[in-house]
């Protein structure tokens, strides 16, 4: 208990020192990465790549990536990295060879922007200006219109019932053909359930049932909704993949008009874990955005005085656990894994002690150089992997003011401080060595076999820059690390692909698209041996590719493996 109290007091004291100084690191001389956020042309027809080294012949399938690829429309420029028009990428791997193609998503906003040669649909950080062709009175009235949702799905590829979609965080997704990258249809979540959006990071059970989260806004305030999509289509004649989707639980926001922002959530075998964090969304500012000329970005803010709350929802019954698990103020965008063991739910996440980074990724910031670039980086809090251990059997007999975490291999704490309130502190899933690499984000695991189960390895990007500049393999046994790094190269999110004859957790390869902002047309697909982290080969692409967000690898073999892991 004394250690926990000391930990909290030190954190509170240091928190104020950090905010007064406003800097988390003291890095100097960061190289300019301006071309990472430059517009490119699409490559709709497959082109060959140049192979260096060896691409294992057992790798057969499509590595699909998503991210922004167009940052200007006519004379208008987008303000935020998240605003760029979605560009879909495919690396087709077969028989040791790789081809590449890309297409802009045929979204309504992309079509409308191109038709009018200006930005006509507002995005996260960019407000569309009134049509200059309208008269003054029409332009004035247009500022009182409710802002519409963008369908610029530039975050990730997701699957529901075997169909591929690209997604962002609004109520719109697009079904796409993973072979041609053609946009097939626009899908609105609101046609199936009463939500105003859904995350781009659903979780899937081995039987194919998929879970997601989405907000809804009612006269009673904001709610966080747990969504379940069944594994199969209800009828072969139905084209609607989301048919049968249901809201299994609705959680009222602690603040009715200022819900928390969340990018993803955690899932174990029996529970969904929703993390209500102190990154808040001012709904009034969003509603009045057109009138004030402010974007959604300006409505998102960090409140360090609030605590973080973990909500547990039973996946089968939809019941919300009456016990709430609290932690100090922190932000998290991506979770690593979660599982249940010996009466505990163990949850590993990537988290930071500050939540202001989302508003730092303005395009003008990413294009800075010299001291101005260093300043942007140094004012951003680093993200590190952490573990929380939540006791599942808290009842009237559970003692107060003592650590309920009895796992001998864990230094995390869970202390009951009120009837239905447990305060938790984390344990670090890393050694001091990770600080040299700027922390870790974009975590990935051997999802097909180890999601919701105890595991040993995870992979991610080190962040010694505004984007990933290293690839890291973390071994939870001893917190040992393996690192791939080359100066001037910026790898994207690592995706693990298991080998067909895998017997161990890390039998397979890591795929990552590596961006080279200081060298023209030299982006490449990198293949690492996941066990040794040695480079096996690379496929060099003779076109420029911007730094993207998330991707996935699909093959019929992997689908079979995932199903059998049930």
XYZ file of C-alpha atoms in Angstrom:
566
model
C 0.000 0.000 0.000
C 2.826 2.377 0.937
C 4.495 1.767 -2.423
C 1.239 2.507 -4.244
C 0.686 5.773 -2.344
C 4.308 6.814 -2.901
C 3.910 6.021 -6.615
C 0.826 8.244 -6.840
C 2.444 11.115 -4.937
C 5.548 11.012 -7.129
C 3.372 10.936 -10.251
C 1.339 13.944 -9.075
C 4.474 15.935 -8.272
C 6.194 15.048 -11.531
C 3.010 15.675 -13.513
C 2.983 19.336 -12.540
C 6.700 19.703 -13.275
C 6.189 18.212 -16.721
C 3.252 20.452 -17.562
C 5.087 23.546 -16.360
C 8.097 22.724 -18.479
C 5.959 21.392 -21.335
C 8.608 18.987 -22.587
C 8.971 15.232 -22.201
C 12.254 14.722 -24.055
C 15.239 16.814 -25.052
C 15.982 15.597 -28.576
C 17.860 17.723 -31.091
C 18.666 17.362 -34.785
C 15.691 15.326 -35.983
C 15.795 14.864 -39.777
C 13.032 16.438 -41.837
C 10.405 13.891 -42.978
C 8.258 16.263 -45.055
C 7.810 13.839 -47.945
C 6.132 11.318 -45.670
C 2.999 13.480 -45.945
C 3.163 14.410 -49.629
C 0.391 13.612 -52.112
C 1.008 10.782 -54.582
C -0.736 9.310 -57.610
C -2.529 5.981 -57.440
C -1.143 2.895 -59.198
C -4.303 0.959 -60.143
C -2.546 -1.646 -62.285
C -0.182 -4.099 -60.606
C 3.512 -3.345 -61.144
C 6.505 -5.586 -60.406
C 8.921 -4.916 -57.579
C 12.654 -5.511 -57.320
C 13.465 -8.298 -54.867
C 16.531 -7.987 -52.645
C 17.346 -11.035 -50.571
C 14.725 -13.786 -50.450
C 10.974 -13.747 -50.011
C 9.958 -17.095 -48.441
C 7.917 -19.024 -50.981
C 5.382 -20.155 -48.413
C 4.084 -16.585 -48.089
C 1.071 -16.428 -50.386
C -1.535 -13.723 -50.046
C -2.273 -9.994 -50.053
C -0.705 -7.531 -47.647
C -3.226 -4.687 -47.540
C -2.456 -1.221 -46.184
C -4.536 1.902 -45.616
C -3.656 5.531 -44.993
C -3.850 9.089 -46.322
C -2.457 9.688 -49.806
C -3.768 13.074 -50.961
C -3.305 16.185 -48.849
C -4.449 18.918 -51.247
C -7.569 19.408 -53.360
C -7.076 22.173 -55.903
C -5.806 25.177 -53.964
C -7.198 23.863 -50.662
C -4.979 22.031 -48.213
C -5.904 19.648 -45.431
C -4.682 20.626 -41.965
C -4.265 17.310 -40.176
C -2.525 14.056 -41.042
C -5.793 12.182 -40.372
C -7.591 14.260 -43.043
C -5.806 13.027 -46.172
C -7.850 11.122 -48.749
C -7.750 7.350 -48.236
C -5.268 5.504 -50.440
C -5.462 1.695 -50.406
C -2.357 -0.414 -51.072
C -1.899 -4.050 -52.014
C 1.322 -6.059 -51.963
C 0.518 -9.387 -53.611
C 3.031 -12.033 -52.546
C 3.380 -15.382 -54.321
C 6.206 -17.744 -55.274
C 8.851 -15.427 -53.848
C 7.707 -12.450 -55.939
C 5.743 -9.304 -55.080
C 3.580 -6.948 -57.122
C 2.193 -3.609 -55.962
C -0.934 -1.606 -56.727
C -2.861 1.229 -55.084
C -6.202 2.962 -55.496
C -7.853 5.944 -53.922
C -11.004 4.944 -52.100
C -14.022 5.920 -54.180
C -15.736 7.629 -51.256
C -18.397 10.288 -51.646
C -16.095 12.907 -50.152
C -13.261 11.996 -52.536
C -15.591 12.221 -55.527
C -17.166 15.491 -54.372
C -13.818 17.102 -53.572
C -12.426 16.208 -56.986
C -15.584 17.324 -58.784
C -15.526 20.761 -57.165
C -11.709 20.989 -57.098
C -11.797 22.095 -53.494
C -12.469 20.591 -50.063
C -16.247 20.350 -49.695
C -16.462 17.807 -46.847
C -15.038 18.633 -43.426
C -12.552 16.229 -41.889
C -11.073 15.777 -38.399
C -8.845 18.851 -38.589
C -10.163 20.667 -41.655
C -13.405 22.631 -41.942
C -14.920 22.872 -45.428
C -15.616 26.457 -46.401
C -19.011 27.522 -47.851
C -19.427 27.208 -51.608
C -18.030 30.422 -53.142
C -20.594 30.128 -55.941
C -23.433 30.743 -53.463
C -24.538 34.292 -52.664
C -23.634 35.886 -49.350
C -26.938 34.998 -47.674
C -26.703 31.327 -48.719
C -23.131 31.111 -47.476
C -24.182 32.673 -44.161
C -27.048 30.207 -43.677
C -24.816 27.228 -44.523
C -22.818 27.905 -41.367
C -25.864 26.935 -39.289
C -26.187 23.499 -40.871
C -25.302 20.440 -38.790
C -21.888 19.032 -39.766
C -22.113 15.776 -41.697
C -19.923 12.704 -41.245
C -17.089 12.073 -43.647
C -16.784 8.692 -45.364
C -13.030 9.084 -45.854
C -12.147 5.629 -44.501
C -8.374 5.989 -44.276
C -7.501 4.139 -41.048
C -7.616 0.373 -41.512
C -8.816 -2.741 -43.331
C -11.364 -4.791 -41.363
C -13.433 -7.895 -42.046
C -17.006 -8.765 -41.202
C -18.348 -12.198 -42.190
C -15.501 -12.690 -44.637
C -16.014 -9.401 -46.505
C -13.328 -6.719 -46.582
C -14.016 -3.150 -45.554
C -11.981 -0.027 -45.029
C -12.913 1.965 -41.974
C -12.360 5.134 -40.021
C -14.301 6.249 -36.908
C -17.513 7.625 -38.418
C -20.719 5.721 -39.188
C -19.523 4.897 -42.723
C -17.425 2.013 -44.024
C -16.752 0.883 -47.596
C -16.720 -2.670 -48.848
C -13.734 -3.169 -51.134
C -12.439 -5.922 -53.372
C -9.120 -7.087 -51.843
C -7.922 -8.272 -55.258
C -8.623 -5.142 -57.324
C -8.933 -2.572 -54.482
C -12.090 -1.307 -56.178
C -14.689 0.351 -53.983
C -17.826 -1.812 -54.028
C -20.361 -0.124 -51.769
C -20.787 2.364 -48.966
C -22.183 0.914 -45.737
C -23.850 2.955 -43.010
C -23.828 1.504 -39.482
C -26.998 3.502 -38.726
C -29.008 1.265 -41.067
C -28.463 -1.622 -38.673
C -27.990 -0.209 -35.163
C -28.403 3.150 -33.436
C -24.808 4.361 -33.328
C -23.113 7.473 -34.653
C -19.895 5.715 -35.562
C -17.663 2.720 -34.858
C -13.949 2.179 -34.302
C -11.569 0.979 -36.997
C -10.283 -1.757 -34.657
C -12.883 -4.509 -34.160
C -11.986 -7.785 -32.453
C -12.952 -11.203 -33.789
C -13.567 -14.428 -31.901
C -12.392 -17.746 -33.384
C -15.962 -18.547 -34.463
C -16.037 -15.359 -36.568
C -18.218 -13.279 -34.241
C -16.943 -9.722 -34.356
C -17.145 -7.068 -31.641
C -16.768 -3.334 -31.987
C -17.651 -0.120 -30.165
C -19.513 3.001 -31.231
C -21.009 6.106 -29.637
C -24.604 7.266 -29.700
C -25.922 10.683 -28.748
C -29.402 11.002 -27.257
C -31.461 13.461 -25.233
C -30.139 11.648 -22.147
C -26.541 12.251 -23.174
C -23.721 10.312 -24.819
C -23.456 6.524 -24.615
C -20.671 4.055 -25.427
C -22.097 0.987 -27.167
C -20.698 -2.536 -27.419
C -21.546 -3.932 -30.867
C -21.736 -7.602 -31.850
C -21.824 -8.750 -35.487
C -22.637 -12.457 -36.056
C -20.156 -14.648 -37.886
C -22.310 -15.565 -40.887
C -24.856 -13.903 -43.099
C -28.408 -14.615 -41.993
C -29.360 -15.492 -45.555
C -27.350 -16.133 -48.679
C -29.709 -13.762 -50.472
C -28.809 -10.886 -48.179
C -26.134 -8.556 -49.482
C -25.939 -6.598 -46.246
C -22.990 -7.936 -44.271
C -23.914 -6.071 -41.071
C -27.390 -7.643 -40.968
C -27.906 -9.079 -37.491
C -25.626 -6.580 -35.760
C -26.816 -5.759 -32.248
C -25.885 -3.460 -29.399
C -25.237 -5.781 -26.458
C -24.503 -3.067 -23.888
C -24.756 0.734 -23.611
C -22.613 2.572 -21.091
C -23.546 6.158 -20.178
C -20.742 8.674 -20.465
C -19.504 10.028 -17.132
C -20.013 13.508 -18.606
C -23.166 13.568 -20.743
C -21.961 16.258 -23.171
C -18.244 15.488 -23.073
C -17.709 11.777 -23.767
C -14.246 10.273 -23.893
C -12.484 9.704 -27.175
C -11.387 6.121 -27.799
C -9.608 4.571 -30.768
C -9.953 0.910 -29.791
C -10.764 -1.419 -26.884
C -9.541 -4.645 -25.298
C -11.139 -8.086 -25.436
C -10.601 -11.314 -23.505
C -12.455 -14.597 -23.933
C -15.471 -13.493 -21.899
C -15.153 -9.723 -21.563
C -14.949 -6.491 -23.479
C -12.839 -3.878 -21.684
C -13.759 -0.298 -22.509
C -11.231 2.302 -21.364
C -12.875 5.635 -20.566
C -9.867 7.925 -20.747
C -9.418 11.670 -20.048
C -9.250 12.557 -23.753
C -12.602 14.316 -24.030
C -14.848 15.438 -26.889
C -16.832 18.644 -26.448
C -20.034 17.854 -28.367
C -21.221 21.481 -28.310
C -18.074 22.573 -30.129
C -18.677 19.933 -32.809
C -22.306 20.965 -33.302
C -21.311 24.635 -33.648
C -18.188 23.875 -35.688
C -19.485 25.349 -38.947
C -20.545 28.533 -37.187
C -17.228 28.992 -35.391
C -15.034 27.642 -38.197
C -13.561 25.027 -35.870
C -13.011 21.366 -36.734
C -13.493 18.210 -34.672
C -9.841 18.469 -33.685
C -10.627 21.654 -31.769
C -13.308 19.841 -29.771
C -10.896 17.140 -28.562
C -8.956 17.997 -25.420
C -6.992 16.396 -22.600
C -8.126 16.744 -18.978
C -5.318 15.471 -16.719
C -7.401 16.003 -13.582
C -9.649 13.060 -14.466
C -8.925 9.424 -13.745
C -9.047 6.597 -16.284
C -11.863 4.075 -15.860
C -11.880 0.446 -17.055
C -15.393 -0.896 -17.732
C -15.887 -4.673 -18.025
C -18.767 -6.022 -20.111
C -19.689 -9.710 -20.274
C -19.700 -10.653 -23.976
C -22.345 -13.373 -23.572
C -24.858 -11.579 -21.339
C -24.102 -7.949 -22.188
C -24.025 -7.162 -18.457
C -21.859 -4.262 -17.306
C -19.749 -5.170 -14.283
C -20.800 -3.052 -11.295
C -17.159 -2.840 -10.210
C -15.216 -0.030 -11.882
C -11.449 -0.172 -12.133
C -9.683 3.182 -11.910
C -6.173 4.271 -12.808
C -4.315 7.559 -13.027
C -4.909 9.812 -16.021
C -3.449 8.239 -19.157
C -4.136 7.914 -22.854
C -4.202 4.760 -24.938
C -4.846 4.258 -28.624
C -3.937 0.602 -29.075
C -4.217 -2.427 -26.821
C -1.856 -5.398 -27.133
C -3.745 -8.361 -25.643
C -6.018 -9.399 -22.774
C -6.875 -12.722 -21.190
C -8.375 -14.295 -18.068
C -6.306 -16.427 -15.727
C -6.618 -17.509 -12.075
C -9.482 -15.127 -11.360
C -7.870 -12.101 -12.989
C -8.221 -10.286 -16.257
C -4.748 -9.361 -17.477
C -4.688 -6.469 -19.936
C -1.640 -5.220 -21.854
C -1.864 -1.827 -23.532
C 0.285 0.898 -25.030
C -0.245 4.026 -22.936
C 1.127 7.499 -22.191
C 0.781 9.887 -19.251
C -0.525 12.634 -21.514
C -3.217 12.710 -24.190
C -2.434 15.773 -26.258
C -0.484 14.051 -29.035
C -3.504 13.628 -31.317
C -3.619 17.382 -31.896
C 0.108 17.596 -32.622
C -0.104 15.715 -35.915
C -0.887 18.736 -38.003
C 0.569 18.445 -41.481
C 2.460 21.691 -40.983
C 4.117 20.132 -37.913
C 5.112 17.001 -39.809
C 6.696 19.142 -42.517
C 8.810 21.214 -40.134
C 12.571 20.984 -39.870
C 15.339 22.021 -37.496
C 14.511 23.346 -34.047
C 10.822 23.748 -34.914
C 10.559 20.002 -35.615
C 12.486 19.150 -32.444
C 10.064 21.294 -30.446
C 7.045 19.403 -31.775
C 8.584 16.052 -30.874
C 9.821 17.089 -27.429
C 6.389 18.320 -26.350
C 4.812 14.915 -27.104
C 4.628 12.311 -24.362
C 6.167 8.915 -25.127
C 4.035 5.761 -25.275
C 5.094 2.583 -23.446
C 3.645 -0.931 -23.018
C 1.962 -1.493 -19.655
C 0.115 -4.296 -17.897
C -2.927 -3.986 -15.652
C -4.264 -6.889 -13.582
C -7.977 -6.637 -12.757
C -9.420 -8.982 -10.080
C -12.692 -10.453 -11.347
C -14.145 -11.646 -8.024
C -14.708 -8.429 -6.090
C -17.658 -8.822 -3.691
C -18.818 -7.816 -0.227
C -16.143 -9.990 1.391
C -13.263 -8.540 -0.615
C -10.924 -6.641 1.747
C -10.179 -2.935 1.405
C -6.776 -1.247 1.196
C -4.750 -4.274 0.280
C -3.316 -5.415 -3.030
C -5.717 -7.894 -4.597
C -3.220 -8.898 -7.275
C -1.757 -12.135 -5.949
C 0.067 -13.050 -9.147
C 3.668 -13.601 -8.103
C 5.015 -12.651 -11.526
C 3.350 -9.223 -11.514
C 4.141 -5.910 -9.805
C 0.835 -4.337 -10.862
C -1.540 -3.461 -8.029
C -5.321 -3.515 -7.597
C -6.649 -2.017 -4.350
C -10.280 -1.840 -3.342
C -10.965 1.708 -2.158
C -14.786 1.768 -2.186
C -17.769 -0.565 -2.509
C -17.499 -0.890 -6.304
C -14.202 0.867 -6.924
C -10.758 -0.679 -7.386
C -7.738 1.530 -8.009
C -5.066 -0.029 -10.231
C -1.450 0.728 -10.973
C 0.423 -0.838 -13.859
C 3.629 -2.728 -14.303
C 5.961 -1.876 -17.162
C 6.343 -4.429 -19.941
C 9.751 -3.137 -20.928
C 13.227 -2.432 -19.666
C 14.985 0.936 -19.620
C 16.376 0.086 -23.057
C 13.058 0.949 -24.689
C 13.471 4.605 -23.674
C 16.354 4.830 -26.143
C 13.912 4.006 -28.939
C 11.253 6.544 -27.966
C 8.740 4.047 -26.587
C 6.554 1.741 -28.670
C 3.323 2.014 -30.655
C 1.380 0.102 -33.348
C 1.554 -3.139 -31.295
C 0.844 -6.472 -32.986
C 0.830 -10.108 -31.823
C 0.300 -13.551 -33.301
C -3.422 -12.723 -33.258
C -4.759 -15.895 -34.863
C -3.463 -18.180 -32.105
C -2.787 -15.971 -29.093
C -5.403 -13.234 -28.946
C -7.337 -13.519 -25.619
C -4.698 -16.028 -24.408
C -1.411 -15.824 -22.473
C 1.384 -14.938 -24.874
C 5.077 -14.116 -24.892
C 5.888 -11.815 -27.836
C 4.599 -8.598 -29.294
C 5.916 -6.349 -32.038
C 5.731 -2.620 -32.653
C 7.401 0.537 -33.901
C 9.889 2.546 -31.890
C 9.189 6.286 -32.036
C 12.338 8.387 -32.016
C 10.524 10.634 -34.493
C 6.944 11.717 -35.151
C 6.467 8.377 -36.942
C 8.000 4.968 -36.381
C 11.730 4.772 -37.118
C 12.507 1.261 -35.829
C 10.834 -2.140 -35.578
C 10.906 -3.826 -32.181
C 10.242 -7.366 -31.003
C 9.482 -7.528 -27.286
C 9.974 -10.742 -25.308
C 7.919 -10.640 -22.113
C 10.224 -13.191 -20.516
C 12.869 -10.843 -19.164
C 11.656 -7.875 -21.242
C 14.296 -8.579 -23.862
C 14.237 -6.697 -27.151
C 15.284 -7.251 -30.733
C 15.469 -4.181 -32.982
C 15.584 -3.526 -36.722
C 16.795 -0.040 -37.584
C 18.444 1.849 -40.414
C 19.042 5.630 -40.441
C 16.680 7.481 -42.753
C 14.196 4.582 -42.993
C 10.752 4.726 -41.389
C 8.952 1.378 -40.998
C 5.182 1.176 -40.592
C 3.106 -1.036 -38.312
C 4.587 -4.585 -38.227
C 2.174 -7.383 -39.127
C 2.919 -10.939 -38.003
C 2.300 -13.783 -40.462
C 2.690 -17.331 -39.044
C 4.447 -19.978 -41.082
C 2.337 -22.966 -42.230
C 4.261 -25.430 -40.048
C 4.559 -23.161 -37.005
C 5.122 -24.909 -33.676
C 6.165 -21.884 -31.631
C 4.536 -18.500 -31.087
C 7.098 -16.561 -33.123
C 7.434 -18.996 -36.041
C 6.711 -16.736 -38.988
C 7.624 -13.407 -40.538
C 7.047 -9.725 -39.934
C 5.780 -7.558 -42.805
C 6.282 -3.800 -42.765
C 6.211 -1.089 -45.423
C 9.321 1.058 -45.065
C 9.177 4.704 -46.180
C 12.249 6.561 -47.405
C 11.401 10.303 -47.355
C 14.888 11.383 -48.351
C 15.178 9.108 -51.363
C 12.816 9.208 -54.345
C 10.771 6.147 -55.328
C 12.537 3.734 -53.011
C 9.808 2.555 -50.630
C 9.953 -1.164 -49.963
C 8.100 -4.029 -48.327
C 10.342 -5.489 -45.629
C 10.219 -9.140 -44.564
C 11.860 -10.092 -41.262
C 12.272 -13.503 -39.654
C 9.976 -13.035 -36.639
C 12.096 -15.328 -34.475
C 15.558 -13.866 -35.114
C 14.418 -10.445 -36.394
C 16.947 -10.775 -39.216
C 16.040 -9.338 -42.588
C 15.068 -12.025 -45.089
C 14.291 -9.810 -48.042
C 12.656 -6.694 -49.350
C 10.516 -5.798 -52.346
C 11.422 -2.350 -53.675
C 8.535 -0.369 -55.177
C 9.349 2.136 -57.956
C 6.760 4.696 -56.732
C 6.447 6.982 -53.723
C 4.164 5.888 -50.883
C 3.145 8.099 -47.935
C 3.408 6.826 -44.366
C 0.147 5.012 -43.569
C -1.740 3.757 -40.542
C -2.879 0.129 -40.411
C -2.915 -3.009 -42.520
C -3.682 -6.703 -42.589
C -2.503 -9.852 -44.339
C -4.957 -12.343 -45.754
C -4.539 -15.830 -47.152
C -6.801 -18.875 -47.192
C -4.250 -20.649 -44.984
C -4.466 -17.971 -42.282
C -8.260 -18.055 -42.297
C -8.124 -21.823 -41.732
C -5.572 -21.407 -38.921
C -7.699 -18.795 -37.186
C -10.794 -21.011 -37.319
C -8.931 -24.076 -36.042
C -7.476 -22.094 -33.103
C -10.972 -22.094 -31.581
